[in-house]
Short mmCIF file of C-alpha atoms and ligand atoms in Angstrom, two decimals:
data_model
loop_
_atom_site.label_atom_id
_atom_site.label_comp_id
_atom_site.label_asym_id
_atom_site.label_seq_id
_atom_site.Cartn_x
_atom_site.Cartn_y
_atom_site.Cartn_z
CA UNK A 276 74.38 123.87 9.24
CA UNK A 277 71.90 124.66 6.33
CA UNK A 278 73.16 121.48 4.40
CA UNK A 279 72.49 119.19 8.01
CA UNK A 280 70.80 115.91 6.90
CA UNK A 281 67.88 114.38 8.62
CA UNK A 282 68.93 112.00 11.69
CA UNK A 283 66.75 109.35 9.91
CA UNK A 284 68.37 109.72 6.67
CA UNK A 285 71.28 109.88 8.35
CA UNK A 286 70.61 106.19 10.12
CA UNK A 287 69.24 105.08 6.55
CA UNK A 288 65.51 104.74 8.92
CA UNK A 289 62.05 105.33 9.04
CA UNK A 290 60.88 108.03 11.02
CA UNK A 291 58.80 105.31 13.27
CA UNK A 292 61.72 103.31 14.01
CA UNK A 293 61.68 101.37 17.30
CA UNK A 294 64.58 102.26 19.92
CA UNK A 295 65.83 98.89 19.19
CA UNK A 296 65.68 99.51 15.29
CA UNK A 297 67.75 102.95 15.73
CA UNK A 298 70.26 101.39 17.92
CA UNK A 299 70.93 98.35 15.38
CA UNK A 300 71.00 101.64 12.44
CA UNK A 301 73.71 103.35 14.34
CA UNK A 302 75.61 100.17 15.43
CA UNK A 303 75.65 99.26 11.45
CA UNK A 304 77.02 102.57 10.25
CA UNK A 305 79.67 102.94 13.50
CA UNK A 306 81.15 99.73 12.31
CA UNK A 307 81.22 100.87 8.85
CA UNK A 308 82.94 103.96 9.47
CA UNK A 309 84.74 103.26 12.60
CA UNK A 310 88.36 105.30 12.48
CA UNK A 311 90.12 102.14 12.94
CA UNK A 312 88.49 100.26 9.48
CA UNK A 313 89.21 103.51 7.61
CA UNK A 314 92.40 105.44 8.90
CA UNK A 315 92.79 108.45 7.60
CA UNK A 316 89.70 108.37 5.51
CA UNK A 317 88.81 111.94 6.41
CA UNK A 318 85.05 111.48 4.70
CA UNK A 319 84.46 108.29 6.99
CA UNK A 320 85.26 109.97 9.96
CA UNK A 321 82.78 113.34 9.14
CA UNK A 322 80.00 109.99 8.74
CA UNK A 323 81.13 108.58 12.06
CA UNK A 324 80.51 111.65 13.40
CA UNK A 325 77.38 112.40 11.50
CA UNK A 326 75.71 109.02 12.92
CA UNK A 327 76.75 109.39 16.35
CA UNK A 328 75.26 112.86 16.21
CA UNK A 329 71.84 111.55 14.69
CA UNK A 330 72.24 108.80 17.67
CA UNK A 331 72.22 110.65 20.58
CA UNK A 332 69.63 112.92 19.58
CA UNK A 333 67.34 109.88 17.98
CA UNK A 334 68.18 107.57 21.22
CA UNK A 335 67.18 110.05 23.69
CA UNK A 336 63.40 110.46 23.88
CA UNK A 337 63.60 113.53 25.39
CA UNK A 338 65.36 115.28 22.59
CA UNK A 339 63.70 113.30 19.75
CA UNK A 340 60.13 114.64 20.55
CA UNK A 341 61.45 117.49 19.74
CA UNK A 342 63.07 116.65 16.86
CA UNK A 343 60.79 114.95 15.40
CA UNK A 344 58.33 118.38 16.13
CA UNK A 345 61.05 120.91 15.07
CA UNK A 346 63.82 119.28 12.84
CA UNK A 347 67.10 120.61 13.47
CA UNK A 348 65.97 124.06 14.15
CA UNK A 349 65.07 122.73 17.72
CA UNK A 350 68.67 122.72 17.90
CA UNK A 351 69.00 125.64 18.50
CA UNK A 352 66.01 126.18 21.24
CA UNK A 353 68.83 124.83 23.84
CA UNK A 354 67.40 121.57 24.59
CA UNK A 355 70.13 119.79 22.89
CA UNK A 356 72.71 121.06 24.56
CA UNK A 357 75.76 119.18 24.61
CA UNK A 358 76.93 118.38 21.19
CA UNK A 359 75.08 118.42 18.54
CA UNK A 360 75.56 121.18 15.85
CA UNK A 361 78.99 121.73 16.81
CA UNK A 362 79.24 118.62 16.30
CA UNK A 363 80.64 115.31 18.92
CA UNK A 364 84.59 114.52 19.13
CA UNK A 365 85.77 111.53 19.14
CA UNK A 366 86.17 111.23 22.48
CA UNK A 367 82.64 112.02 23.20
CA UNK A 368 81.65 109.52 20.69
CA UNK A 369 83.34 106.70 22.72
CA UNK A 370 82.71 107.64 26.21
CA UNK A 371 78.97 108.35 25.33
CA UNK A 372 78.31 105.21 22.95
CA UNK A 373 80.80 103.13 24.51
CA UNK A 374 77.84 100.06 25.27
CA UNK A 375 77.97 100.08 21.23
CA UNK A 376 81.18 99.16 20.48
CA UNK A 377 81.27 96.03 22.39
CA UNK A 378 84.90 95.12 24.69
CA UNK A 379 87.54 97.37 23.99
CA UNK A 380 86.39 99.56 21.95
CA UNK A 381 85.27 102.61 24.51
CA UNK A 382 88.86 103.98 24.67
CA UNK A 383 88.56 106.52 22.25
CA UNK A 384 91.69 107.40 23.94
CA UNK A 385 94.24 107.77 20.29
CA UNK A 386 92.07 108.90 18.00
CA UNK A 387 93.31 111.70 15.68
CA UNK A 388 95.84 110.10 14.61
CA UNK A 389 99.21 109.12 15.90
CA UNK A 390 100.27 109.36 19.21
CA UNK A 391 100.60 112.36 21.22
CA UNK A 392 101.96 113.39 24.69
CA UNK A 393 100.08 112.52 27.55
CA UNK A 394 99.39 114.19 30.90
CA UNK A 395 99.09 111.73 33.83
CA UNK A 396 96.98 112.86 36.74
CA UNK A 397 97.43 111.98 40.29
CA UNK A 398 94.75 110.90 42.16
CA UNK A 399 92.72 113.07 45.06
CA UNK A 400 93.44 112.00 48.46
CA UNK A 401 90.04 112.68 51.29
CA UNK A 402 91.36 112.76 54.92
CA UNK A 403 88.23 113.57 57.32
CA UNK A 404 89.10 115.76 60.24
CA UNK A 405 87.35 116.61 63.41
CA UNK A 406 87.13 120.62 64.58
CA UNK A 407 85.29 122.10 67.38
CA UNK A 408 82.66 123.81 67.85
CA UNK A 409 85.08 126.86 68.66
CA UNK A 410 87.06 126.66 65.63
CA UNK A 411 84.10 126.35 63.77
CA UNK A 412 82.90 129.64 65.19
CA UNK A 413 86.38 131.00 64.67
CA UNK A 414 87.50 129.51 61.33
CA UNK A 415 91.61 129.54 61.25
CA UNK A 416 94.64 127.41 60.10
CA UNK A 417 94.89 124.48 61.24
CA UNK A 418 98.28 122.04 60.03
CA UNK A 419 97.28 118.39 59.62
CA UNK A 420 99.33 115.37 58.84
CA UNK A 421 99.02 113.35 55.37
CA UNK A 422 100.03 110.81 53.87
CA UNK A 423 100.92 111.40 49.99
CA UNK A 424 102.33 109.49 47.02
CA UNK A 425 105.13 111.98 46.39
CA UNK A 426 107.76 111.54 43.13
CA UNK A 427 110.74 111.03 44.09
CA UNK A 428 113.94 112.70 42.88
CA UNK A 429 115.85 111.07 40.58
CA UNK A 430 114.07 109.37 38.56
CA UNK A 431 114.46 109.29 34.80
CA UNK A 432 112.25 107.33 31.75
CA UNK A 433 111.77 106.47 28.76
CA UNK A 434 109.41 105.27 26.02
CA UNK A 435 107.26 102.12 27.02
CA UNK A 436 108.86 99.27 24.55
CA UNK A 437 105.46 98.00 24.40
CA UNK A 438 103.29 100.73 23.35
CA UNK A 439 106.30 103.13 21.43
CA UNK A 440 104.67 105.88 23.82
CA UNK A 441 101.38 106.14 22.97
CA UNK A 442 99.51 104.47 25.83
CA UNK A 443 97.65 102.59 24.13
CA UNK A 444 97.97 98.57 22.87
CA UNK A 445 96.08 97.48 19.31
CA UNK A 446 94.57 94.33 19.49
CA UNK A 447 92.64 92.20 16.56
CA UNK A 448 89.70 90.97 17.67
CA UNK A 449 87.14 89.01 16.24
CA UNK A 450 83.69 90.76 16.64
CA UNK A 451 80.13 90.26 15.19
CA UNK A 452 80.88 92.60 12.35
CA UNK A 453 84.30 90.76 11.63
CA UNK A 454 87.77 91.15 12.31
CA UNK A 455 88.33 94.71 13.85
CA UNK A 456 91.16 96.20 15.86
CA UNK A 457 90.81 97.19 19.71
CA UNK A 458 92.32 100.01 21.96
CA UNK A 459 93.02 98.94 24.94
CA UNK A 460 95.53 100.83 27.57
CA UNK A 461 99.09 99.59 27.78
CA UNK A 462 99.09 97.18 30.37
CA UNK A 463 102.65 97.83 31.00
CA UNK A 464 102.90 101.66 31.39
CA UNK A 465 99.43 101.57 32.58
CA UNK A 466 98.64 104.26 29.59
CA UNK A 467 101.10 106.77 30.43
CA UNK A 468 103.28 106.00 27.03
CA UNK A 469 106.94 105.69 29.95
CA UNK A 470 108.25 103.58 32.01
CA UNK A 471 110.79 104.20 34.97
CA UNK A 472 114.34 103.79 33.76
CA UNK A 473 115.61 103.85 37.08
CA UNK A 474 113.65 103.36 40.44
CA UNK A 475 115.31 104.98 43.28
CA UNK A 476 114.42 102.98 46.62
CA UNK A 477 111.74 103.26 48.16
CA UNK A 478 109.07 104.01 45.20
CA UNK A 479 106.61 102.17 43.21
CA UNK A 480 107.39 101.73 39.04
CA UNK A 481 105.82 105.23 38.36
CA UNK A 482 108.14 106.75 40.82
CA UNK A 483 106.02 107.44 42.80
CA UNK A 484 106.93 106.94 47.10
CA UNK A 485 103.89 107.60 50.27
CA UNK A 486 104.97 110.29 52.78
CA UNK A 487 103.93 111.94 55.35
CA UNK A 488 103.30 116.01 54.81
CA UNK A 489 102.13 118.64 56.91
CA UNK A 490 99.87 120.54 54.83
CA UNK A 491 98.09 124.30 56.69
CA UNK A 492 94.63 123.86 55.33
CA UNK A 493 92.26 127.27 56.59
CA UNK A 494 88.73 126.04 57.92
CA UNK A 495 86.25 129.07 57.12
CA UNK A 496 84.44 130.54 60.03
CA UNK A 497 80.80 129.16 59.83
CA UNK A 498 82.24 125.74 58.76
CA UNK A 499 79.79 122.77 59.47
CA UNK A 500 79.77 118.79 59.57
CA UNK A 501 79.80 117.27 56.10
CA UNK A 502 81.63 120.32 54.41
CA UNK A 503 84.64 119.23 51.82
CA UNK A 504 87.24 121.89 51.24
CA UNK A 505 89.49 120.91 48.59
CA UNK A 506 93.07 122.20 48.17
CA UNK A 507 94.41 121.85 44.70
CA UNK A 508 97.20 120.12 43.62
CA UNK A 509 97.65 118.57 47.77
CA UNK A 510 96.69 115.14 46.30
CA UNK A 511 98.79 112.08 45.03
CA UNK A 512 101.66 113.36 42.74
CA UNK A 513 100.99 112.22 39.37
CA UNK A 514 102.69 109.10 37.87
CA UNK A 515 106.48 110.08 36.68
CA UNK A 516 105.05 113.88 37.73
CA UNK A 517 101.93 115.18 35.72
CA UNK A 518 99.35 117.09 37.28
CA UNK A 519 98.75 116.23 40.90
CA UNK A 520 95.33 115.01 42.07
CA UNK A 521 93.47 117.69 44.79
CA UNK A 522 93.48 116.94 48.94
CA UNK A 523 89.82 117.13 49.94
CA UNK A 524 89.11 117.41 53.54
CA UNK A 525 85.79 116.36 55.11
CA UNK A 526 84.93 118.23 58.47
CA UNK A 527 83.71 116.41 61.58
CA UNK A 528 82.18 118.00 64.14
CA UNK A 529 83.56 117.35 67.31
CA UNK A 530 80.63 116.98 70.05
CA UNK A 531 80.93 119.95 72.35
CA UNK A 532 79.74 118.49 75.64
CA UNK A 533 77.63 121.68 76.46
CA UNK A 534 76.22 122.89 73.37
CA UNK A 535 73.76 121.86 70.51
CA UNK A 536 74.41 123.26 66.95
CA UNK A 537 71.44 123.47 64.82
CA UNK A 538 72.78 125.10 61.45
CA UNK A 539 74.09 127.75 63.07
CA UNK A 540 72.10 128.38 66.08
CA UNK A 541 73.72 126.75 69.08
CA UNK A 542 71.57 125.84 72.17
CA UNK A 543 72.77 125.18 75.71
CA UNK A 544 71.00 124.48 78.92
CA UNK A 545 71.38 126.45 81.82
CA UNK A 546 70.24 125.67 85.66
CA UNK A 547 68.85 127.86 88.00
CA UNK A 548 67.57 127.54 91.72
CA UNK A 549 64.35 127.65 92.56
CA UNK A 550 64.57 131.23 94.46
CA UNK A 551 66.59 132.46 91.27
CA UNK A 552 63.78 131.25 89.62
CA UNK A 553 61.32 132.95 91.86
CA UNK A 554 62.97 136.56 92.97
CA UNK A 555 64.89 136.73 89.06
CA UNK A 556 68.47 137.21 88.66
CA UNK A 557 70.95 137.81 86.34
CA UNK A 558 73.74 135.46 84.92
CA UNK A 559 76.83 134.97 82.91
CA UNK A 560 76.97 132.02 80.92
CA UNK A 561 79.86 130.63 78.67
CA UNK A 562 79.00 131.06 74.98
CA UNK A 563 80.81 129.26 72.71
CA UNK A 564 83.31 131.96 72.79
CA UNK A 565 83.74 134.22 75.44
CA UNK A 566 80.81 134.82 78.26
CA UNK A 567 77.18 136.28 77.52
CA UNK A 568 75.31 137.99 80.16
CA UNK A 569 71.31 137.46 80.42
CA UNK A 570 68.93 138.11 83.06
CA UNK A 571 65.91 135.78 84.32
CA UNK A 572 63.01 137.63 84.82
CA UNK A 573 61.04 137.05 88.73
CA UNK A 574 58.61 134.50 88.35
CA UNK A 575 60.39 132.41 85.68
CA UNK A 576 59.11 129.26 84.49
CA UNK A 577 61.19 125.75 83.96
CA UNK A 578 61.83 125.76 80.20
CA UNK A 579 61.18 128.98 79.10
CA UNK A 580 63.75 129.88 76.17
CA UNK A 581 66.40 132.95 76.08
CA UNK A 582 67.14 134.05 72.56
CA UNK A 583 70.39 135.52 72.41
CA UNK A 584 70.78 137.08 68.30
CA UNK A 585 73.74 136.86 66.93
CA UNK A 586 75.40 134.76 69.24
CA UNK A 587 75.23 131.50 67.74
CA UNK A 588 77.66 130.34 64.81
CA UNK A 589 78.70 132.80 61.33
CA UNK A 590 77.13 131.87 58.07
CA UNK A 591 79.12 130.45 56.07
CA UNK A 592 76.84 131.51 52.83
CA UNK A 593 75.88 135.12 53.34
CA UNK A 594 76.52 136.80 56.57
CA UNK A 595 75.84 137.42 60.34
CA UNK A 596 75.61 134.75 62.45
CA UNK A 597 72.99 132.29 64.20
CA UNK A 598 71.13 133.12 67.55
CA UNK A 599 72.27 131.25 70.84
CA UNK A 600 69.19 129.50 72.72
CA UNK A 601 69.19 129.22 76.56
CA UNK A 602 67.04 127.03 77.64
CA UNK A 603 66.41 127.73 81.19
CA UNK A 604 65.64 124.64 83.91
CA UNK A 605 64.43 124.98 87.43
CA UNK A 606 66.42 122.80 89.71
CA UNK A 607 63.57 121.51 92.30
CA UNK A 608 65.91 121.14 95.64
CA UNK A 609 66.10 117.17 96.66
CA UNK A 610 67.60 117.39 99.90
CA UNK A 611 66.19 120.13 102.40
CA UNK A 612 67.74 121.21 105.90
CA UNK A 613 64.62 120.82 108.10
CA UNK A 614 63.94 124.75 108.66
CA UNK A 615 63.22 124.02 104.69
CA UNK A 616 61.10 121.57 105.04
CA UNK A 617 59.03 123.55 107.25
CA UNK A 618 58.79 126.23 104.98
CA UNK A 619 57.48 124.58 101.69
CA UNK A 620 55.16 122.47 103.90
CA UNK A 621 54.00 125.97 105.30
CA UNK A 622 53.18 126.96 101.63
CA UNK A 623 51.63 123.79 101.31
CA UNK A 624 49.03 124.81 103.73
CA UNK A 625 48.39 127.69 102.54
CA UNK A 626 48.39 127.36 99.11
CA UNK A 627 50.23 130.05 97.48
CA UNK A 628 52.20 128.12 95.32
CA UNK A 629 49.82 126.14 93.81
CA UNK A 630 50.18 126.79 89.76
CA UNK A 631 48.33 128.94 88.40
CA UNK A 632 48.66 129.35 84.75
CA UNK A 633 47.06 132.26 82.57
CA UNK A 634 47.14 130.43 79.55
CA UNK A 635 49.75 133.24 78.37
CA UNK A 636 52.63 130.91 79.34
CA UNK A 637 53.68 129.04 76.11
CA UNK A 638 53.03 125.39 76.16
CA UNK A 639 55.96 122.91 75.92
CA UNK A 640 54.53 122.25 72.28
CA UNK A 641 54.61 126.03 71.02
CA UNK A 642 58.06 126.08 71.77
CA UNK A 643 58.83 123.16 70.18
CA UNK A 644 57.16 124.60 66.99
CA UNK A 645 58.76 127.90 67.47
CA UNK A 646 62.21 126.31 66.95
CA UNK A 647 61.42 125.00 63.56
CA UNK A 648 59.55 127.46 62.22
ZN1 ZN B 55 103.05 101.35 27.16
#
């Protein structure tokens, strides 16, 4: 590390080059010492290296502040991060700098000389599912029904003709900078260096056939809308049978038609008459499991709010559970028998039902402000 050069003498540069200046440095030397102009040229690849290392520090203006105030020691400091000092592969080089190296050249994917075995990976497979409010509160197993690419049995390979294995197809191509030679993927083994000897029915030239599956995925207690669990390996096989991609399942909540989540407080109305409302009473109301009992004071008001805690839904992070809200409504009577009539126009006359707030009652608006706070 004590022998590093300077990132400008590296890019042959001032140390006021423009962003456009360093760019056109590093594009010069990566086409000098690309690995495909000089196999095997173990020195040209340690440049390569060198100037893609003095690149991304140099074309980042984050990290060249800081170079340019500490030198290579900044390094160290941990805003670098990444790469530099132990210095980028090849692969970084060409996924990171790929814009650089013009059509074909972002592959990276052979570099190191010859070619070596390749692991295919399937892809992930998302299926979105919809759970209640109750299994939510519960968590469980639940089996659900997928549809997979599966290999089939039966199937043997051998080495793509057109690649010899490697993946990978060399191309000349005329560039800028002259005649170079391009990596591309091997458009007839799609990069994974086989191709199906045999294809049993059914399934596509990597072997590869959709089925259904029953796969048990377990939904955690506290689970909420938007959550992805992800099962590994419950994904598309792999082409000719690598790693398989992951099954990721998106939970839906399923609209419970009596209660309201909010993270995991759950609210639900409840009715009352007006002489419940007036002489109090007590009442058992369906939670969203099993039954809670509350009691309504005498003289309750229409909208006053029960907090119930620890009733509402478990946390998924941490633990306990939310509070269930009941939010309590006076049901005003709309048809009266006419001995009812009589009375409420009796305490019409005299008055003793007129409202008459202390100003202790919490306004509509308080509440409302309670429940986000
Ligand atoms: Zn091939």
């Amino acid at each position: 590390m004590a022998s590093k050069r300077d990132y400008y003498e590296v890019l042959e540069i001032s140390k006021n080059a423009s962003a456009d200046e360093i760019k056109k440095a590093y594009r010069k030397l990566a086409v000098k010492y690309h690995p495909d102009k000089n196999p095997g040229d173990d020195e040209a690849e340690a440049k390569f290296k060198e100037a893609a290392e003095a690149y991304e520090t140099l074309s980042n203006p984050e990290k060249k502040v800081r170079y340019d105030q500490y030198g290579h020691s900044a390094e160290g400091m941990g805003g670098f991060g990444g790469f530099s000092g132990g210095g980028m592969s090849m692969e970084d080089i060409f996924s990171h700098f790929g814009d650089i190296f013009g059509g074909g050249f972002s592959s990276g994917a052979n570099f190191g000389g010859g070619s070596r075995t390749r692991t295919t990976v399937g892809s992930n497979l998302r299926v979105r599912i919809k759970v209640t409010l109750k299994e939510m509160y519960e968590g469980g197993l639940r089996t659900i029904k997928v549809k997979r690419q599966k290999l089939v049995e039966g199937l043997t390979t051998k080495t793509c003709p057109n690649c010899k294995g490697s993946g990978v197809e060399v191309r000349v191509v005329n560039t800028m900078f002259g005649q170079m030679q391009s990596q591309t993927t091997c458009s007839q083994c799609e990069g994974t260096g086989k191709i199906a000897d045999n294809i049993p029915a059914g399934a596509d030239k990597f072997g590869l056939k959709k089925v259904d599956e029953e796969i048990t995925i377990n939904i955690p207690a506290g689970a909420r809308e938007g959550i992805q669990l992800s099962m590994r390996g419950k994904g598309n096989d792999a082409p000719f049978g690598g790693v398989p991609g992951d099954l990721l399942v998106v939970i839906e909540e399923e609209k419970h038609p009596d209660f309201e989540r909010e993270g995991d407080n759950i609210h639900r109305a409840l009715y009352i008459s007006f002489a419940e409302a007036v002489l109090g009473t007590s009442k058992e109301v369906e939670a969203v499991v099993g039954k809670v009992k509350i009691k309504v004071d005498a003289g309750t008001q229409s909208g006053k709010i029960l907090r119930l805690a620890g009733k509402g839904i478990p946390r998924l992070e941490g633990s306990g559970r939310g509070d269930m809200y009941v939010h309590i409504n006076v049901w005003t009577p709309q048809e009266l028998t006419p001995e009812q009539r009589q009375f409420f126009e009796g305490q019409l006359e005299g008055g003793q039902m007129t409202p008459q707030p202390t100003g202790k009652e919490k306004s509509f608006f308080d509440k409302v402000k309670d429940f986000f706070n």
